[in-house]
Short mmCIF file of C-alpha atoms in Angstrom, two decimals:
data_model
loop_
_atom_site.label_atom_id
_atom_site.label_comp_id
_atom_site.label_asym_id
_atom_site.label_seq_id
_atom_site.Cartn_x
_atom_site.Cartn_y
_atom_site.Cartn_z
CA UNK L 794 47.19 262.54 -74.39
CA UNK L 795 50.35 263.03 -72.42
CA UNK L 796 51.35 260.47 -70.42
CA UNK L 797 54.87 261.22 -69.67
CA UNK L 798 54.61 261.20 -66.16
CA UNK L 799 52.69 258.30 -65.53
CA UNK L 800 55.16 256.67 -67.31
CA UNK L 801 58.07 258.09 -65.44
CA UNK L 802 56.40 256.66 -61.83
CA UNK L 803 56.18 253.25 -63.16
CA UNK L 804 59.10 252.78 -64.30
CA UNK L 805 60.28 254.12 -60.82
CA UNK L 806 58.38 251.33 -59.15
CA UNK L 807 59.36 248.46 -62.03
CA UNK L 808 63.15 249.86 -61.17
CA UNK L 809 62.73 250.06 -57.25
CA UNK L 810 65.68 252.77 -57.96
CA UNK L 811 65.09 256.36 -59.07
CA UNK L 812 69.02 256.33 -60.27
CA UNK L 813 68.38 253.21 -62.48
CA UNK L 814 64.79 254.38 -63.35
CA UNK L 815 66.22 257.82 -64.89
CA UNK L 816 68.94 256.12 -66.91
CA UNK L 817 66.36 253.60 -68.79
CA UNK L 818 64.23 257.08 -69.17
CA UNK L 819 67.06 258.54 -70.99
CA UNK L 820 66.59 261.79 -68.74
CA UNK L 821 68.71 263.33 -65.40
CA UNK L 822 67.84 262.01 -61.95
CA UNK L 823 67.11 265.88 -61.13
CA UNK L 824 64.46 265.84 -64.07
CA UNK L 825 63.19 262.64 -62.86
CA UNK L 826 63.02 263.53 -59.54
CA UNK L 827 61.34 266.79 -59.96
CA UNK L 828 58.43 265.41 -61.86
CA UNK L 829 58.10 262.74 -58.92
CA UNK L 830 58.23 265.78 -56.38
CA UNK L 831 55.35 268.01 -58.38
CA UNK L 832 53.28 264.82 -58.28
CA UNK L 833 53.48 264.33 -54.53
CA UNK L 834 52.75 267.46 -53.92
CA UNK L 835 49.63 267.66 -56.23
CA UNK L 836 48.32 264.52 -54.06
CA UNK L 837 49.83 265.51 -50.70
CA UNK L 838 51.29 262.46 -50.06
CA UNK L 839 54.52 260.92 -51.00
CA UNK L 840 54.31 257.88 -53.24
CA UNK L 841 57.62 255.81 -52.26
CA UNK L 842 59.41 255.03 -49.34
CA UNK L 843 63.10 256.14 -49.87
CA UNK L 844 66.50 254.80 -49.30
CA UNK L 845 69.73 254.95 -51.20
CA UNK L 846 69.45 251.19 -52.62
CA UNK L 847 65.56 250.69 -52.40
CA UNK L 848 62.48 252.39 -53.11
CA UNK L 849 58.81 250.94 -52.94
CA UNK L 850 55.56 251.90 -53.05
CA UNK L 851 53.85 253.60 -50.42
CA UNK L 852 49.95 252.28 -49.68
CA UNK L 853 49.54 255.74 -51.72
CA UNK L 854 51.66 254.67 -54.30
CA UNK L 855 50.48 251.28 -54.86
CA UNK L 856 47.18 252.81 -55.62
CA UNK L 857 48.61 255.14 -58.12
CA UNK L 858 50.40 252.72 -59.55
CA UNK L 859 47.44 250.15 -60.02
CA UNK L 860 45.26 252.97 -61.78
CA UNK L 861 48.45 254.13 -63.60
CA UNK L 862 48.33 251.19 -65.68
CA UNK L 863 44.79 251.32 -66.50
CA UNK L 864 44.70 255.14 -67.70
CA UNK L 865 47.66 253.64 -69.89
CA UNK L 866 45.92 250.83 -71.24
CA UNK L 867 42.98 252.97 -71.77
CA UNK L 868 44.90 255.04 -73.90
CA UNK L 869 46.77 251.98 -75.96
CA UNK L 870 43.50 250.68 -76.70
CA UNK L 871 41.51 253.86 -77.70
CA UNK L 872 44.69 254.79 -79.91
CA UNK L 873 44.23 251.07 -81.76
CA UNK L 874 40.66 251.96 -82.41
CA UNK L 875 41.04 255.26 -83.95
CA UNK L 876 44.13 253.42 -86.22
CA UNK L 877 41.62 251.14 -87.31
CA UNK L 878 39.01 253.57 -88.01
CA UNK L 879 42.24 254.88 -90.49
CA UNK L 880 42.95 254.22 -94.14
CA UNK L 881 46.71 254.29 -93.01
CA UNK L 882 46.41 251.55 -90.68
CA UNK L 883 49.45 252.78 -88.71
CA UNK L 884 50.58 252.35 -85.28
CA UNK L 885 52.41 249.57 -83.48
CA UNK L 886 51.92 245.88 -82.67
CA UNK L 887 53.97 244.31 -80.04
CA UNK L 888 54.35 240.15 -80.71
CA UNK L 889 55.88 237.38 -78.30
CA UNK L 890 57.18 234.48 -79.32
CA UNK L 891 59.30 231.76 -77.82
CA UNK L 892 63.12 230.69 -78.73
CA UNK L 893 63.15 227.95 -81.63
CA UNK L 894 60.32 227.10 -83.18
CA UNK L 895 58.85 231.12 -82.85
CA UNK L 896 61.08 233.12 -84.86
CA UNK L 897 60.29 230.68 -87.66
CA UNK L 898 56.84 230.73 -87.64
CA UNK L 899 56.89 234.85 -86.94
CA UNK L 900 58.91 235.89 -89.72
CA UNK L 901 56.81 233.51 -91.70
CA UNK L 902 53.96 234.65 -91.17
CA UNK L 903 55.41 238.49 -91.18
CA UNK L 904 56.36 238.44 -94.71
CA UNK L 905 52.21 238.57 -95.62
CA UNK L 906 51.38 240.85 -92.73
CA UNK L 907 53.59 243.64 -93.48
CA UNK L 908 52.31 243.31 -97.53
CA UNK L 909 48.34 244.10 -95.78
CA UNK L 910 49.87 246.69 -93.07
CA UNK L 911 52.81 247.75 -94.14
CA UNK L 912 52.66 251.30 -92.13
CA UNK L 913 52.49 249.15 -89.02
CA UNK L 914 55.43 248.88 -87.07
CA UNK L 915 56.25 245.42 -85.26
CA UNK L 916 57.96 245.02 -82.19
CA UNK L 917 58.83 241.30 -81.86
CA UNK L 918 59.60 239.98 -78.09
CA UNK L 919 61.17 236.43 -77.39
CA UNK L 920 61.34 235.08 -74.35
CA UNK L 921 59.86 231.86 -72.13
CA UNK L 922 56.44 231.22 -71.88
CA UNK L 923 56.26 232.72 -68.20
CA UNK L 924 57.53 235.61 -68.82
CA UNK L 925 55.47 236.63 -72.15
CA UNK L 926 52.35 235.74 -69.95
CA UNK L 927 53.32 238.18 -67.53
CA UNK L 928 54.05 240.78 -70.36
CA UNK L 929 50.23 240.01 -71.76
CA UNK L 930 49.14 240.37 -68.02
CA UNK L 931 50.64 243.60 -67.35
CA UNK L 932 49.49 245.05 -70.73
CA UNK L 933 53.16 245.23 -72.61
CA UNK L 934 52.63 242.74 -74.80
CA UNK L 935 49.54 242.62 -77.24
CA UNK L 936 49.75 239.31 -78.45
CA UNK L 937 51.83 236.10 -77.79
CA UNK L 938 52.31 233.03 -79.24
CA UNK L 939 52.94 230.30 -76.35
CA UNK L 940 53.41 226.73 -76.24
CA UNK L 941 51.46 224.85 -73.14
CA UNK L 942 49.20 222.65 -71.21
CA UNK L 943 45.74 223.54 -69.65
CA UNK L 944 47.66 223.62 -66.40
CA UNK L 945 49.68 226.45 -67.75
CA UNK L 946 47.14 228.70 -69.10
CA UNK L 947 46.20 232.44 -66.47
CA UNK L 948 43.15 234.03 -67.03
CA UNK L 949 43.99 235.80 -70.25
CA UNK L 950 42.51 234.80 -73.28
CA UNK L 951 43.82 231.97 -75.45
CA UNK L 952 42.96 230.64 -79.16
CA UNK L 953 44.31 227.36 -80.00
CA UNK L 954 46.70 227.65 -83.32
CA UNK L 955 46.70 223.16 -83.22
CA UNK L 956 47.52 220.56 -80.73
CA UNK L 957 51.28 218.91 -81.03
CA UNK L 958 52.24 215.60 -79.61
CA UNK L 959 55.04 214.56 -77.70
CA UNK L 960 57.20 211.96 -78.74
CA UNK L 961 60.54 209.59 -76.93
CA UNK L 962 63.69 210.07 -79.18
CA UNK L 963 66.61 208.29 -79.10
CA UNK L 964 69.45 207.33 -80.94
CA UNK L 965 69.21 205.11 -83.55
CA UNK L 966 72.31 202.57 -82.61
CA UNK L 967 70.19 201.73 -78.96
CA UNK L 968 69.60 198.09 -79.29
CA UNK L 969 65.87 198.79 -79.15
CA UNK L 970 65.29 201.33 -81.73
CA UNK L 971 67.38 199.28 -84.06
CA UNK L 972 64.81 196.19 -83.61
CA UNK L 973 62.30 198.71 -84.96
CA UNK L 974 64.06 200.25 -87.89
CA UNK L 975 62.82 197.25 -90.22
CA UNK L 976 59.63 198.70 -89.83
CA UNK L 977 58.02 200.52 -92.27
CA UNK L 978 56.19 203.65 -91.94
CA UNK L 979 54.88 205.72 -89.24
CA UNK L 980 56.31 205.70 -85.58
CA UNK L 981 56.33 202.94 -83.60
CA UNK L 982 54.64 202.86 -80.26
CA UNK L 983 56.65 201.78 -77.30
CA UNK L 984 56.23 202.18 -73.23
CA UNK L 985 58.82 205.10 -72.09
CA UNK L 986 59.66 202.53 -69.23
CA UNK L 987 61.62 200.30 -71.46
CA UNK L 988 64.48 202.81 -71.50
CA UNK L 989 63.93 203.63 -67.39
CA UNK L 990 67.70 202.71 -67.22
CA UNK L 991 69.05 205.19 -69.69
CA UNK L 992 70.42 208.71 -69.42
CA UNK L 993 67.62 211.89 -70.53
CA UNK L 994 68.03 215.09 -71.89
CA UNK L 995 65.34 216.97 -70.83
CA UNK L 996 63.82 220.55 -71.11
CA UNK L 997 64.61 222.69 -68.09
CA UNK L 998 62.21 224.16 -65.04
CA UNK L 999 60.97 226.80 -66.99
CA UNK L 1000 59.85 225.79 -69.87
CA UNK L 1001 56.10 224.85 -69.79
CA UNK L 1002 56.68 221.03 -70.98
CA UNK L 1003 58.57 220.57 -67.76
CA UNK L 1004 54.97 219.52 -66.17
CA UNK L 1005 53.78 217.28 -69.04
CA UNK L 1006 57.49 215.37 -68.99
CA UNK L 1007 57.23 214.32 -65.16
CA UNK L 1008 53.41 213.52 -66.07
CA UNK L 1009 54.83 211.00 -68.79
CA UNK L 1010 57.38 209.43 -66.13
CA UNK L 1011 55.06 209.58 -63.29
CA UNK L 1012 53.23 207.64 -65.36
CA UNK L 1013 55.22 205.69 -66.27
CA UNK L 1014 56.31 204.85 -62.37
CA UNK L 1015 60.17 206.03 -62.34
CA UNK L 1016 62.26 209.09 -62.21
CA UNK L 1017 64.37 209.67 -65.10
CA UNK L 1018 68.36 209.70 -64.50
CA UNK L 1019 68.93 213.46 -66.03
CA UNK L 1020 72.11 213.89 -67.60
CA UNK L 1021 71.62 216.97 -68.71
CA UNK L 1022 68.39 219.96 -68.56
CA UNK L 1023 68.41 222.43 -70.94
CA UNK L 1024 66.33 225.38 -72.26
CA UNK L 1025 66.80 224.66 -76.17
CA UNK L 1026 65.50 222.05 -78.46
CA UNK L 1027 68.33 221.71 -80.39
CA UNK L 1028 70.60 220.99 -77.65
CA UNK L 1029 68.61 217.54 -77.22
CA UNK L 1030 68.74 216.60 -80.54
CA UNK L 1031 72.00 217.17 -80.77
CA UNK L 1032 72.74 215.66 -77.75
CA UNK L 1033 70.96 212.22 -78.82
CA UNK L 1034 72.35 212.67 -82.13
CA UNK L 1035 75.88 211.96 -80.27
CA UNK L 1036 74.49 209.07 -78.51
CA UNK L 1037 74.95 210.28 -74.83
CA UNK L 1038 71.39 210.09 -73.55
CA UNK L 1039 67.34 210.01 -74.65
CA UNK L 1040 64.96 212.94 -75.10
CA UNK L 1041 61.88 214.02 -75.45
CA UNK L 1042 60.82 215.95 -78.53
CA UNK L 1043 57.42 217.67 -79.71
CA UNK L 1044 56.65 216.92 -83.24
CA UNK L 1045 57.48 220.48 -84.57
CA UNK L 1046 60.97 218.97 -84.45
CA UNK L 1047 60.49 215.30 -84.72
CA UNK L 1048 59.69 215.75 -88.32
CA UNK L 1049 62.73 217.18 -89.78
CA UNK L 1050 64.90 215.29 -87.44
CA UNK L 1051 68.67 214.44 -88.61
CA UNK L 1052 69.51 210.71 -89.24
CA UNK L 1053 70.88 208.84 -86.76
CA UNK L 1054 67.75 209.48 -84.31
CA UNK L 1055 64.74 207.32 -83.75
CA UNK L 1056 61.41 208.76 -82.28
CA UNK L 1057 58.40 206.39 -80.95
CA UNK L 1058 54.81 207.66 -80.03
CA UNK L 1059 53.88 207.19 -76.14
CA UNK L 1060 50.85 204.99 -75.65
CA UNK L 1061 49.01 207.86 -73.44
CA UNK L 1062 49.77 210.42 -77.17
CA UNK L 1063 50.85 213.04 -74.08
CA UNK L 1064 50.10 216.81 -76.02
CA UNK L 1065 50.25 220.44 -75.54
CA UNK L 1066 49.06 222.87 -77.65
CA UNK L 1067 50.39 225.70 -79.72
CA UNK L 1068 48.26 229.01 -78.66
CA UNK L 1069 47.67 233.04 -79.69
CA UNK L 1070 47.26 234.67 -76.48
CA UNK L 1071 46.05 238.31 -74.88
CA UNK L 1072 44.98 240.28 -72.22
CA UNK L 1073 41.30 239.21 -70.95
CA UNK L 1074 38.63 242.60 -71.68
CA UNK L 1075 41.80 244.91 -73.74
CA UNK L 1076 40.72 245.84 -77.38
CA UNK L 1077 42.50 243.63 -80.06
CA UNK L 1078 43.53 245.45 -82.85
CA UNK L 1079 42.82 244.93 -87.17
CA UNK L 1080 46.00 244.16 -87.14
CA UNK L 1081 46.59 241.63 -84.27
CA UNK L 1082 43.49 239.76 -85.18
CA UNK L 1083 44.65 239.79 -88.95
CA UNK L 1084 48.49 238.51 -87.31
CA UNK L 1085 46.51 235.36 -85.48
CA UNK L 1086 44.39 234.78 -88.26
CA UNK L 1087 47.47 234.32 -91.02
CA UNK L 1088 49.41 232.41 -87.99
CA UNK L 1089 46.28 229.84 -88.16
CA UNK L 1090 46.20 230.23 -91.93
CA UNK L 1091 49.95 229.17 -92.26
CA UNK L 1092 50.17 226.55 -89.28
CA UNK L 1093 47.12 225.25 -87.83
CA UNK L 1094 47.27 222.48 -89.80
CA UNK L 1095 50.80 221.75 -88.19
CA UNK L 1096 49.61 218.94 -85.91
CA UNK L 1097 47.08 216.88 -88.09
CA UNK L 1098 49.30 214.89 -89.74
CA UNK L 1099 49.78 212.24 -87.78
CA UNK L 1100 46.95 209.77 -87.36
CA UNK L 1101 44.84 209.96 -84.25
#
């Protein structure tokens, strides 16, 4: 099935540019344009509105675009049936996953995958949370592996890899943690309030804790003095390792922590979970169910070993 020129449209619409839209094609404006012209003409009406900086969709277009997508979703799925059907198992497999914690647990889990399907080829994706559930929405992403709350979750399809708890971190030499660090075993459980007068490190407005942190502080009745926001894990840590400020940590990283950090369980146990999504009604492939399966194989026992 040739879908060349569907494809060409789309990515005239996703560019808003036919200029910008040929060079990600890899092919001459002309070309591009032509095809765009023999189209219009086949439906008798013109599918953008045109100016030298911006084109969108005409009401035509829109429509064309909207059923676009579907003929190529359509043909992704029916293609992943027939490659299951085949003692090859070939084809492709497109994977999300976020910065951090992700690229671990992917290439992890990769190393057995590719032993059972080695003939398929994986395209790994990393990016926020957001914008992999817009890529799983859209139908350019077949699976994604996502870190969030119920708020969080769209309408596409999720399968819960474990729950992770939240935890306050701070460094060791703060007066309070050291009246805990004659304690023996486990983590201590203290009220966030407590340290309402220090300094935070916190993850940044996109990231998908960012609603379960002012939760814990709202709470907790007071804003946070933010010293810093930030995007990576590792950035905190490091940042509390120095001594500058308190954090909050999920317990991926709370367990292999550096010295010279102490972490204490919140008496509300705030959690998220860890999640395989896809698209709502799409065919999953052999091979992206086998890719959740071995990610719940290999981690789904990640967040059961702390007591209740």
């Amino acid at each position: 099935m040739d879908t060349k020129q569907i494809e060409y449209i789309l990515k005239i619409a996703e560019e808003n540019n036919i200029t910008k839209a040929a060079a990600k094609l890899y092919i001459t404006q002309s070309a591009l344009n032509q095809q765009l012209i023999k189209l219009e003409k086949e439906l008798g009406t013109p599918l953008f509105h045109r100016s030298r900086t911006n084109w969108h969709l005409t009401e035509a277009g829109e429509i064309y675009v909207r059923n676009a997508k579907h003929m190529l979703q359509i043909k992704k799925d029916t293609y992943q049936m027939i490659h299951d059907l085949t003692e090859g198992r070939c084809g492709h497999l497109s994977v999300g996953f976020t910065a951090g914690r992700g690229i671990t647990m992917f290439t992890t889990s990769y190393a057995v995958f590719h032993q059972r399907y080695p003939n398929i080829i994986i395209e790994p994706k990393e990016g926020i949370v957001h914008d992999l559930q817009r890529l799983i929405a859209q139908g350019d992403l077949d699976i994604g592996f996502l870190t969030l709350t119920d708020k969080d979750r769209t309408d596409d399809v999720y399968e819960t890899i474990y729950r992770e708890e939240l935890f306050l971190a701070v460094p060791s030499v703060h007066p309070i943690a050291r009246s805990y660090s004659t304690k023996e075993g486990g983590y201590p459980t203290i009220d966030i309030s407590a340290f309402q007068y220090e300094p935070f490190v916190l993850m940044d407005k996109r990231s998908t804790m960012h609603t379960l942190i002012n939760q814990i502080f709202a709470d907790a009745g007071f804003e946070p003095q933010v010293l810093f926001e930030t995007g990576n894990n590792h950035t905190i840590i490091s940042m509390i390792k120095a001594n500058l400020c308190c954090g909050i940590l999920t317990y991926y990283y709370v367990k292999d922590l550096p010295e010279g950090i102490t972490c204490f369980r919140l008496p509300s146990r705030p959690t998220w979970e860890f999640t395989a999504s896809y698209k709502k009604g799409r065919y999953l492939s052999e091979a992206a169910r086998c890719f959740i399966d071995l990610m719940k194989q290999q981690w789904g026992d990640a967040g059961k070993e702390l007591p209740a």
